[in-house]
Every structure is written in C-alpha cells, then in structure tokens.
mmCIF file of C-alpha atoms and ligand atoms in Angstrom:
data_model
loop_
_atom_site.group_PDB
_atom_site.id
_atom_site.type_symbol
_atom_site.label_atom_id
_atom_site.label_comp_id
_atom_site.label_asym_id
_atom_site.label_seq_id
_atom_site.Cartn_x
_atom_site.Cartn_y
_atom_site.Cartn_z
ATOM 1 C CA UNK Y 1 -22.344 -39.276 -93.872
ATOM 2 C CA UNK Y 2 -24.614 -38.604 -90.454
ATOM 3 C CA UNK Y 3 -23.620 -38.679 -87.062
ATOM 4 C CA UNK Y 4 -24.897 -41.762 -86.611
ATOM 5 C CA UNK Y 5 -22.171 -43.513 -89.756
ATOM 6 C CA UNK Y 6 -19.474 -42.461 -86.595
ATOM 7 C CA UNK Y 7 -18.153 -45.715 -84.777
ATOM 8 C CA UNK Y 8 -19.184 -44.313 -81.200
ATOM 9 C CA UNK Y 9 -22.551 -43.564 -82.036
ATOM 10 C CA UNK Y 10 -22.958 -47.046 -83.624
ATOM 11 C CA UNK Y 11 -21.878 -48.608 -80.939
ATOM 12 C CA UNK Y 12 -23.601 -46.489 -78.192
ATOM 13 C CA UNK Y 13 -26.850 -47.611 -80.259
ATOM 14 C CA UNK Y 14 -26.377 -51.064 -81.127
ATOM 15 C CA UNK Y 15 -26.136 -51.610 -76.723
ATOM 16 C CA UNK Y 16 -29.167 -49.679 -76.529
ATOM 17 C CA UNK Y 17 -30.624 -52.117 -78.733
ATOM 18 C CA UNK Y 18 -28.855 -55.389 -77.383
ATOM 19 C CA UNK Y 19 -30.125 -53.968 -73.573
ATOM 20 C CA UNK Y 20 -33.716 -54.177 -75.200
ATOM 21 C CA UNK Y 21 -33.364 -57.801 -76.858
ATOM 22 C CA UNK Y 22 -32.428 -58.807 -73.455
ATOM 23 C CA UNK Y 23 -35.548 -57.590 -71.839
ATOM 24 C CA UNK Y 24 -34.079 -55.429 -69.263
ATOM 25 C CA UNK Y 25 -35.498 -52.003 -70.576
ATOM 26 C CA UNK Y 26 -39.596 -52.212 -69.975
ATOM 27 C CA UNK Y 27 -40.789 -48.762 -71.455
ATOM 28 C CA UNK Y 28 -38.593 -46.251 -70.589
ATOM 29 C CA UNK Y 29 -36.391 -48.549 -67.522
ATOM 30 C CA UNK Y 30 -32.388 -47.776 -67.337
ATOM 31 C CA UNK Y 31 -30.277 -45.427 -68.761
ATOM 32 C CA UNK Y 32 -26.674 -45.330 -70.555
ATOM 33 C CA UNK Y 33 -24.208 -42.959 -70.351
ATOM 34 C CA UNK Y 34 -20.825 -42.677 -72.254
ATOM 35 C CA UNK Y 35 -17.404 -40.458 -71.352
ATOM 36 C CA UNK Y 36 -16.646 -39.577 -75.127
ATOM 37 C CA UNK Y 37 -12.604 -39.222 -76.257
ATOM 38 C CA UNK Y 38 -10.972 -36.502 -77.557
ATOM 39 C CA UNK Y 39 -11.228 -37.653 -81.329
ATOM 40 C CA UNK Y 40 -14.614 -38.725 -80.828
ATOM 41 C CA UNK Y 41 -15.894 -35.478 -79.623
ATOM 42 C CA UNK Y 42 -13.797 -34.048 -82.881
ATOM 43 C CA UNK Y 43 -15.764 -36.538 -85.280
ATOM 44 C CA UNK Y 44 -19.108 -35.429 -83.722
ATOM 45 C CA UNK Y 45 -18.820 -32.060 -83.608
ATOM 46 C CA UNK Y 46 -19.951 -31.045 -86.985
ATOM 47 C CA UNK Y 47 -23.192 -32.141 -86.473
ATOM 48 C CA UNK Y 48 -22.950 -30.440 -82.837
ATOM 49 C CA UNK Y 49 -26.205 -27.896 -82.873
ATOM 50 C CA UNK Y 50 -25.182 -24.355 -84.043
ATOM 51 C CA UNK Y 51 -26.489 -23.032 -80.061
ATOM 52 C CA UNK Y 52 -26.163 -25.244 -77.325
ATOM 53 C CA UNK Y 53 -28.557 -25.766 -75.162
ATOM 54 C CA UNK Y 54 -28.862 -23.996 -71.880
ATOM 55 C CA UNK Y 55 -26.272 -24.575 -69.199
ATOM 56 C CA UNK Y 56 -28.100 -26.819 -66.337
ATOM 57 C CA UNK Y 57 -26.894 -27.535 -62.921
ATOM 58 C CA UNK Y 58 -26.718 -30.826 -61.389
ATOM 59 C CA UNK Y 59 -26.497 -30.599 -57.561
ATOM 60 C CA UNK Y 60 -23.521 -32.466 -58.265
ATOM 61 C CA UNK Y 61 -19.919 -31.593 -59.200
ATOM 62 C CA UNK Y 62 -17.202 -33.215 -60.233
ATOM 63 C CA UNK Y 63 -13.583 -31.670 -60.627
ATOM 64 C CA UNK Y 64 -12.247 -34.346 -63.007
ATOM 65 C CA UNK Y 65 -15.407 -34.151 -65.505
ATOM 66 C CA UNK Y 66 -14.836 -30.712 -66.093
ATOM 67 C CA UNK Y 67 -14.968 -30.158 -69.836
ATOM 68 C CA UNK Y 68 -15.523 -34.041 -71.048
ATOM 69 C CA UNK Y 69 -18.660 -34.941 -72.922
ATOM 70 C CA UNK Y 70 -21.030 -37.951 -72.411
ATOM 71 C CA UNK Y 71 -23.519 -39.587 -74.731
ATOM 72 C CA UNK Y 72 -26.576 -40.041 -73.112
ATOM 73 C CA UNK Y 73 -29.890 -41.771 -73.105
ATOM 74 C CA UNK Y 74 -32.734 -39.386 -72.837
ATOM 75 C CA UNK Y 75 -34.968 -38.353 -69.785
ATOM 76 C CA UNK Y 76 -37.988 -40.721 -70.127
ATOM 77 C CA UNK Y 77 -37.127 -42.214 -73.638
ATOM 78 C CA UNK Y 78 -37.547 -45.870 -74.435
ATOM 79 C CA UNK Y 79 -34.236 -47.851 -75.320
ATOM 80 C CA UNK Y 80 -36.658 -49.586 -77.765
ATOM 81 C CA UNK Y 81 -36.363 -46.266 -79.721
ATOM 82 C CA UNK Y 82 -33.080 -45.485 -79.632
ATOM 83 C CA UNK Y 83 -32.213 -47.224 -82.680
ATOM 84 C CA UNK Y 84 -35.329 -45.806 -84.665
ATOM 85 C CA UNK Y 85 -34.637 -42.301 -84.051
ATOM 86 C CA UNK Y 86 -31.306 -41.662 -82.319
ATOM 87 C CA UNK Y 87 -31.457 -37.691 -82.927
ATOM 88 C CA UNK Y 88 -35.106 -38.004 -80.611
ATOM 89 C CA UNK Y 89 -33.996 -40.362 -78.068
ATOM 90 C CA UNK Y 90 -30.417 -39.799 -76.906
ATOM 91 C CA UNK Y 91 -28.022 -36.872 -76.907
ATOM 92 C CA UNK Y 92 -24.426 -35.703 -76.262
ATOM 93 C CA UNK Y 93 -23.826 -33.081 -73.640
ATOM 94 C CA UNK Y 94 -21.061 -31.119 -72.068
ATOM 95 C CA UNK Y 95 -20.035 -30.599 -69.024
ATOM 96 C CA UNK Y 96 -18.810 -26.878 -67.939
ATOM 97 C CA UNK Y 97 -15.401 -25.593 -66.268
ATOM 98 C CA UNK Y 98 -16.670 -26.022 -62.868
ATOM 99 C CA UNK Y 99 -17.880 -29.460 -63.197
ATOM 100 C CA UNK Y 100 -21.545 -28.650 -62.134
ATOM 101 C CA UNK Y 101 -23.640 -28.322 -65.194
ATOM 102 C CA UNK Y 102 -24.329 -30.263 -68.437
ATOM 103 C CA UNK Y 103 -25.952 -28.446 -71.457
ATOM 104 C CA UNK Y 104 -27.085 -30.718 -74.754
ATOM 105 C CA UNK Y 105 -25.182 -30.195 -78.124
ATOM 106 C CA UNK Y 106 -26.504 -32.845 -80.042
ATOM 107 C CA UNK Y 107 -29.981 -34.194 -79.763
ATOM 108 C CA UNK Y 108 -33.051 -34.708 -78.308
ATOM 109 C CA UNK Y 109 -34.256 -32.611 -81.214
ATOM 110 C CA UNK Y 110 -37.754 -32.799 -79.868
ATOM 111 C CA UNK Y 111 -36.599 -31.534 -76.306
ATOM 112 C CA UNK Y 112 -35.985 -33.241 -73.251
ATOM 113 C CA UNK Y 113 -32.758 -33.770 -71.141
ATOM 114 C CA UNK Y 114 -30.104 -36.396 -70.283
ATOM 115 C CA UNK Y 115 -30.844 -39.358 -68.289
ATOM 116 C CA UNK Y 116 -32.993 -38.875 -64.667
ATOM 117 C CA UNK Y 117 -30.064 -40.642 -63.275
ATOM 118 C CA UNK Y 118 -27.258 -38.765 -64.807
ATOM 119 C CA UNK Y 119 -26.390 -37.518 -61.422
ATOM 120 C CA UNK Y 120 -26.167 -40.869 -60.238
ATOM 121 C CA UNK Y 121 -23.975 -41.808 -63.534
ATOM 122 C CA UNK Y 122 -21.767 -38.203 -63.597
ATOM 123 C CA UNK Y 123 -20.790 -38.949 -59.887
ATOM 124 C CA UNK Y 124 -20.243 -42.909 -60.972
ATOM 125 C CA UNK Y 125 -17.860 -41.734 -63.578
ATOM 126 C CA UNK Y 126 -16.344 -39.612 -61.386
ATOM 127 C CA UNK Y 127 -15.369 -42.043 -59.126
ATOM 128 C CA UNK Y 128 -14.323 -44.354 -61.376
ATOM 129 C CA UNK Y 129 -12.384 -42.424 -63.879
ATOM 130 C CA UNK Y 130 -10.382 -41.709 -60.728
ATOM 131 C CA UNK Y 131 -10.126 -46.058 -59.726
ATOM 132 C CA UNK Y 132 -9.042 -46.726 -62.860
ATOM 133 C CA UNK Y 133 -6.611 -44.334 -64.141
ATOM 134 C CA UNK Y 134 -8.863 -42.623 -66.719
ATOM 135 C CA UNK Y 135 -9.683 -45.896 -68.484
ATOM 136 C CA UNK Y 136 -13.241 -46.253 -67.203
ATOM 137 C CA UNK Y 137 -15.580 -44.803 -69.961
ATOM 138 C CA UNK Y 138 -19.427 -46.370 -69.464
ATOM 139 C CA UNK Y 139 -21.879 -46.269 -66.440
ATOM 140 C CA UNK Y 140 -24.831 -48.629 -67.409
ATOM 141 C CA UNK Y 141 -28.362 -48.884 -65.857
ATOM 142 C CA UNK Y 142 -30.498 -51.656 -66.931
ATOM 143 C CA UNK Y 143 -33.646 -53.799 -64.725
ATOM 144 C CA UNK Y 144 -32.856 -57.532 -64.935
ATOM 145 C CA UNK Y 145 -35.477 -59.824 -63.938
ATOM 146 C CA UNK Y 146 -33.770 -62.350 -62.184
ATOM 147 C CA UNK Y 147 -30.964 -60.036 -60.521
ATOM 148 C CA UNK Y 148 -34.152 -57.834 -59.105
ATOM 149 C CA UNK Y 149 -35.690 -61.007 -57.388
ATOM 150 C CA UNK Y 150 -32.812 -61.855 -55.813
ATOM 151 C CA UNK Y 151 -33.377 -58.782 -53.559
ATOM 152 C CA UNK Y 152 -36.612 -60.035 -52.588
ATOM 153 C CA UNK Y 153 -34.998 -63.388 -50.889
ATOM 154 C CA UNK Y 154 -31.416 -62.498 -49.641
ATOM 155 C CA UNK Y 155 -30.212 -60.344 -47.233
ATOM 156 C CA UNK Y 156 -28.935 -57.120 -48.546
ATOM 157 C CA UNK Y 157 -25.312 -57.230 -48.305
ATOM 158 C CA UNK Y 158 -22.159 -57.127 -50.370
ATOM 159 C CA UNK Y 159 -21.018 -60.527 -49.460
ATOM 160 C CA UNK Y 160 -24.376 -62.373 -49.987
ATOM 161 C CA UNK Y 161 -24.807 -60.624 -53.276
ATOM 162 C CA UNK Y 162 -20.947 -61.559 -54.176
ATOM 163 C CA UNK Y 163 -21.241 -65.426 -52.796
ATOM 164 C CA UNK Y 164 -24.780 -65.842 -54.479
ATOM 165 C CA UNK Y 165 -23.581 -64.409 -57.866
ATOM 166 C CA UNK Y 166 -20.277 -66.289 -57.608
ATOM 167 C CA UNK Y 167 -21.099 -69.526 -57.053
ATOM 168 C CA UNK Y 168 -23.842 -69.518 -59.546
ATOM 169 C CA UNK Y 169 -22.016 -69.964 -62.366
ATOM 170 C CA UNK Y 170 -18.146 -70.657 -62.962
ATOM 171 C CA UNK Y 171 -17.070 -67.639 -65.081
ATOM 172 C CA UNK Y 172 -18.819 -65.482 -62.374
ATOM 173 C CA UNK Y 173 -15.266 -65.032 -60.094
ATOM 174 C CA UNK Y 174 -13.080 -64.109 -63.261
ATOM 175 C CA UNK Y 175 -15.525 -61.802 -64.464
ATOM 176 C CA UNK Y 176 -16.340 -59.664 -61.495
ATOM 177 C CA UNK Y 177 -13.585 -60.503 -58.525
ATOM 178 C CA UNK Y 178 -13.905 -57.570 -56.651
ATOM 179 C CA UNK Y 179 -17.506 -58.519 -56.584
ATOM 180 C CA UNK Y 180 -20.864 -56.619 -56.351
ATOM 181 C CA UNK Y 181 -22.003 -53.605 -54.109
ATOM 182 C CA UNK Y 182 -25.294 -53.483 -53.380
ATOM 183 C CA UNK Y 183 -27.425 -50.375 -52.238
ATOM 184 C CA UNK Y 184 -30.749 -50.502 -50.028
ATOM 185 C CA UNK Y 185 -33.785 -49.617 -51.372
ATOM 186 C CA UNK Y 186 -34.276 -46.015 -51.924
ATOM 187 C CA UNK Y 187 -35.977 -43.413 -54.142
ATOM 188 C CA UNK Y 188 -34.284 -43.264 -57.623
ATOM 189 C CA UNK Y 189 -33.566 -40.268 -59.330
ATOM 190 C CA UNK Y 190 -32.082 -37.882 -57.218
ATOM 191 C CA UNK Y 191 -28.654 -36.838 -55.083
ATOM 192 C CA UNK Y 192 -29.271 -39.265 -52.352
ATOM 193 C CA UNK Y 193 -29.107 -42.667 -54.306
ATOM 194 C CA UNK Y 194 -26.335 -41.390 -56.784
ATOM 195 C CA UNK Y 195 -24.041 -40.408 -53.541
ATOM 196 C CA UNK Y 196 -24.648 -43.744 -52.139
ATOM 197 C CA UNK Y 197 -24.081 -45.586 -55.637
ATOM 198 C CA UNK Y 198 -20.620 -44.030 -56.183
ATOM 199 C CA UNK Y 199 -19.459 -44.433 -52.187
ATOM 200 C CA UNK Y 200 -19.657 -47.939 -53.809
ATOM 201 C CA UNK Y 201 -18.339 -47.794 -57.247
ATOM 202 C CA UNK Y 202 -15.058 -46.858 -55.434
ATOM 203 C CA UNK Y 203 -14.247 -50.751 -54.894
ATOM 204 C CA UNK Y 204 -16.905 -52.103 -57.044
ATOM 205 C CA UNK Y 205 -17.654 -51.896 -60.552
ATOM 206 C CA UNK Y 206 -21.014 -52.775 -60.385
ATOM 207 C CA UNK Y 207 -23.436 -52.182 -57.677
ATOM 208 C CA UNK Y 208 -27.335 -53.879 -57.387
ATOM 209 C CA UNK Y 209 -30.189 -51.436 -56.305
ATOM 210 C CA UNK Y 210 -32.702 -52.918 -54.358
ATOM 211 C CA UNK Y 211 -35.967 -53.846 -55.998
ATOM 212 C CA UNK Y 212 -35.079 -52.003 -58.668
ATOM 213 C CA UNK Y 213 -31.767 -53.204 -60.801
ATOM 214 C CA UNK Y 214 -28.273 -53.564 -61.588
ATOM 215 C CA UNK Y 215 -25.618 -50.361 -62.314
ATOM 216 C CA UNK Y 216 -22.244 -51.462 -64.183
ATOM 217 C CA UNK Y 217 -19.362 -49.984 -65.115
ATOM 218 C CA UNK Y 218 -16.441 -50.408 -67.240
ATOM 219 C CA UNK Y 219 -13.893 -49.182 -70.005
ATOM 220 C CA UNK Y 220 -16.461 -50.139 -72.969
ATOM 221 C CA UNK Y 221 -19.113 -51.082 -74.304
ATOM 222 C CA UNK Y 222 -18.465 -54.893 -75.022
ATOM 223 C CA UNK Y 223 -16.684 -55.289 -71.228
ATOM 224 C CA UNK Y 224 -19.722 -52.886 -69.742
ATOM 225 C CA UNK Y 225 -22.700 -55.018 -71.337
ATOM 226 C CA UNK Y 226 -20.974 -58.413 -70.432
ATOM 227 C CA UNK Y 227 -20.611 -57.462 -67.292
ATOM 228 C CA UNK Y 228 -24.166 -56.569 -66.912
ATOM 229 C CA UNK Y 229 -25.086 -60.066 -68.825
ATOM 230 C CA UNK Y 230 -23.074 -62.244 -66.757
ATOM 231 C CA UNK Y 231 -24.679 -61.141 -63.536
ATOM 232 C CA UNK Y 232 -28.128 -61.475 -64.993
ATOM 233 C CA UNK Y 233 -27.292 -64.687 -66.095
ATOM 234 C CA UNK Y 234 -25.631 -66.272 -62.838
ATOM 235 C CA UNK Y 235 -29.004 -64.436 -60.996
ATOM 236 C CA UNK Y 236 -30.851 -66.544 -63.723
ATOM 237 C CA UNK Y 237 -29.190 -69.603 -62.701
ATOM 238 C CA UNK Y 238 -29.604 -69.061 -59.314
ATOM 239 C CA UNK Y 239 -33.484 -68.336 -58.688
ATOM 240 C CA UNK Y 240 -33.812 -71.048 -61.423
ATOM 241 C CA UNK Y 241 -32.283 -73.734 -58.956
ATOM 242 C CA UNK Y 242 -33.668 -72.328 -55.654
ATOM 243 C CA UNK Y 243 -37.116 -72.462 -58.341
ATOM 244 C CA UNK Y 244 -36.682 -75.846 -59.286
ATOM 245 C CA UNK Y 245 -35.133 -77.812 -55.909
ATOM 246 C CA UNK Y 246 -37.686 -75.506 -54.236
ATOM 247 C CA UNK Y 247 -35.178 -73.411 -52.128
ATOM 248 C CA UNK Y 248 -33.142 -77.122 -51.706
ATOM 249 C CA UNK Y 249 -29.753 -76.727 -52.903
ATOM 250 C CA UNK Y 250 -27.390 -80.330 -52.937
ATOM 251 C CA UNK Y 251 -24.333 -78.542 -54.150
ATOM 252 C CA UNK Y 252 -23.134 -75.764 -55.043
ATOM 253 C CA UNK Y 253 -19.198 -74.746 -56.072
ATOM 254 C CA UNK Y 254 -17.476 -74.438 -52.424
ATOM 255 C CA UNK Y 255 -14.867 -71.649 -51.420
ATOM 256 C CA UNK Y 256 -11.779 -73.388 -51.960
ATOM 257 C CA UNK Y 257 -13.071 -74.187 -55.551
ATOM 258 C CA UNK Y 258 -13.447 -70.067 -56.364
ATOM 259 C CA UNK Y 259 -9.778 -69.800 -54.500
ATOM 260 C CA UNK Y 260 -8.451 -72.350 -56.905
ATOM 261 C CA UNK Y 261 -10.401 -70.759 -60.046
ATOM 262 C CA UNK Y 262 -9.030 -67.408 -59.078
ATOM 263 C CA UNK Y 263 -5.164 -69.200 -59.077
ATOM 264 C CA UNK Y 264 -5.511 -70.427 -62.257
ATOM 265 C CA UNK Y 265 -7.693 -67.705 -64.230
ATOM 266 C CA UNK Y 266 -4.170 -64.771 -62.223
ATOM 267 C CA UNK Y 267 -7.574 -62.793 -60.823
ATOM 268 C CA UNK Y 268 -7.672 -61.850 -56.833
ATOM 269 C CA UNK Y 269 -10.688 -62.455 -55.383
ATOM 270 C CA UNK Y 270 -12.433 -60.030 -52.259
ATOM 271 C CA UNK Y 271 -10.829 -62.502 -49.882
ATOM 272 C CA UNK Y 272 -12.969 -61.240 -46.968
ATOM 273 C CA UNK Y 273 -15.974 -62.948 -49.026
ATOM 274 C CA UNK Y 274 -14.475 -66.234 -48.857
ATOM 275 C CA UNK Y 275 -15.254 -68.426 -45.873
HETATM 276 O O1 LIG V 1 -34.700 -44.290 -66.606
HETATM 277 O O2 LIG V 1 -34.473 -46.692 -64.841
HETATM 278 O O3 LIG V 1 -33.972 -45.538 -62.528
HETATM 279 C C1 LIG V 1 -35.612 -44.884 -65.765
HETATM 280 C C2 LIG V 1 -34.913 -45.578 -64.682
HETATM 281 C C3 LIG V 1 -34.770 -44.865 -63.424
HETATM 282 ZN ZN1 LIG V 2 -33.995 -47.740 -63.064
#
C-alpha cells in the first residue's frame, strides 16, 4: 500500500495525465488544485511527512479555508510527470487557523512549493466553496489551443465569450448555463489576477484569461475536466468554421434555439446573453 493505491490520489493523477493527452499542458503550463475531505485527509495522513514543512504566507486569506487541505500540482513541474513520479511533482498542503498560509505535508520530496497560481486557486475555492454550499472541490488551470485564439479575434467580454462558446456546439448551454467569465490580459502569478479571477468565479464557474487559458471549477474531477473539455472543444469548432468559411458563417444555432434547449434540458440560461 502507497499513497498513491488511495482513490484521491489516483484520481488527482490520472487528470493530470488526461490534461496532458489533451495537449493543454506544454512543459510546465496550468496547474490543479484539489479541496481534500475529511476521510481523505485521514487515508493520507500516514504517509504525511514526520515535520511539515514551513508555514508560508500567501498575501491572501481566506476565513472558510482555514484548516482544509488541497492537493496540489507543483511550482514549475510538468503535468507530463505527474504520473511518473507523483511524490516529485505534486504535494498536499495545509492551510493554517488564520487562513493565510499553506505549509507542504506530503511531497515535493525534492523541494519546491504548491502551484504559482495557488493564490489565484485558494481565493477561487474560496469563493466558490461559499456559491455552492461547500460542494465545490477542484479549481483547474489548463492552456487550450483553440480557447486561447479565440482571444485574439473577439472582443473581450462575458457575453461574446458565452454566445461564441454556446452556439458552437449544442451541449455547450446545458453544460455551462451560467456561462463563461473572462479576464483581460494581465500578468499571471500573483494577487492581482487571482483577485480579479475569483470577483468572477462568484457567478461563473469557469473564467478565460486572455492570451493565456481557461480556469474551471467544479465539485470533481470528472464534472471539472469536462467542463474544461467541452469549452475547448466548442472553441475547436468554432475557429475551425471561422478557419474553413474564412470568417463566413451561413448559420449558426439562433437564440430562441438555446431558449428552447435550455426548456427541455430544466437548465436556466444567463438570460441577459440572449438577444
Ligand atoms: O503553471 O500555467 O499560469 C504555469 C502556469 C501559470
Ligand atoms: Zn497558465
């Protein structure tokens, strides 16, 4: 038995690896985080490091992350790796009683820290732990191809991202009908970007950066990747089309077709999207 026979763990890994068959993770591009349970946190813990690491602030806080532990992807590690040597490349930290600091107790056994985004993913969870009652559990970070170019040729709002995205493929409204956020281009990393991400991710479970990629959210891993793959996909579907009829579109699914898709499918869709 190793930490890595636990169910989370496998699972944590196997979307590491499923984000990198996808193509979305060049070298060491996006990040995953994970708000363990209770009894996960129990099954882990014997193979929890006999001294923590150091306690180490985040410039962030969160009251309702106070005590919880996350599995995390590692500060400049490769999701190509993850499944090759989880112990190197990811780690599970814990937060502390003031909801400021992390400090690793599993892991990146040859140093490093969580995530450079794990600002940007603890205030993400904050906020969304809150929208959804507790039952939100994964923040996800990836760099889609297709998604990306789309911020090269629309303008960068909500609503164009949303009616895009929507109309690009039919599941599109059922899966996401609150639609997509999207944030302007600015530098990743730091306290900046991660406050403007989760402003966001309080009506919005996932929200496009700029020139740069996609983050989602959700209550696991299956719901968190799909969500992330449809996206990508309908952003396939749609620079494909403008590709092929060379920015000419001759039709496209109109706004009382989503309205009727959202009747029958019991989802409500961000009416103010809707012409
Ligand atoms: O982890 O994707 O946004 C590398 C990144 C930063
Ligand atoms: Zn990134």
């Amino acid at each position: 038995m190793a930490i890595t026979d636990i169910e989370v763990i496998e699972n944590y890994i196997r979307m590491c690896s499923d984000g990198w068959d996808q193509g979305w993770h060049e070298r060491n591009g996006g990040n995953l985080t994970y708000r363990m349970k209770p009894e996960e946190v129990e099954q882990c813990r014997p193979y929890f490091k006999e001294i923590p690491g150091p306690w180490v602030n985040m410039g962030v806080q969160a009251d309702n992350l106070k005590g919880e532990y996350f599995i995390s992807t590692g500060s400049g590690k490769y999701f190509r790796n993850v499944s090759l040597a989880p112990q190197d490349n990811i780690c599970i930290v814990e937060i502390n009683d003031a909801g400021d600091s992390w400090r690793i107790v599993w892991g990146l056994e040859k140093g490093g820290r969580p995530t450079s985004e794990f600002s940007s993913h603890f205030l993400n969870h904050s906020v969304r732990k809150e929208a959804t009652g507790g039952e939100n559990r994964v923040i996800y970070h990836a760099h889609p191809a297709n998604l990306i170019a789309m911020t090269y040729i629309l303008p960068l709002t909500a609503r164009d991202f949303t009616r895009a995205l929507w109309k690009s493929a039919t599941e599109c409204p059922v899966v996401f009908p609150g639609g997509v956020g999207v944030v302007p281009w600015m530098v990743p990393g730091g306290s900046e970007i991660a406050l403007a991400t989760s402003k966001l991710m309080k009506e919005y479970d996932a929200a496009v950066w700029a020139h740069h990629g996609l983050f989602c959210s959700g209550p696991d891993f299956d719901t968190t990747f799909g969500l992330m793959h449809t996206i990508e996909k309908a952003a396939q579907i749609y620079i494909l089309a403008l590709s092929a009829g060379q920015g000419k579109i001759l039709q496209t699914i109109q706004d009382d077709e989503l309205r009727a898709i959202a009747r029958d499918f019991g989802v409500v869709l961000r009416e103010e999207f809707l012409d």
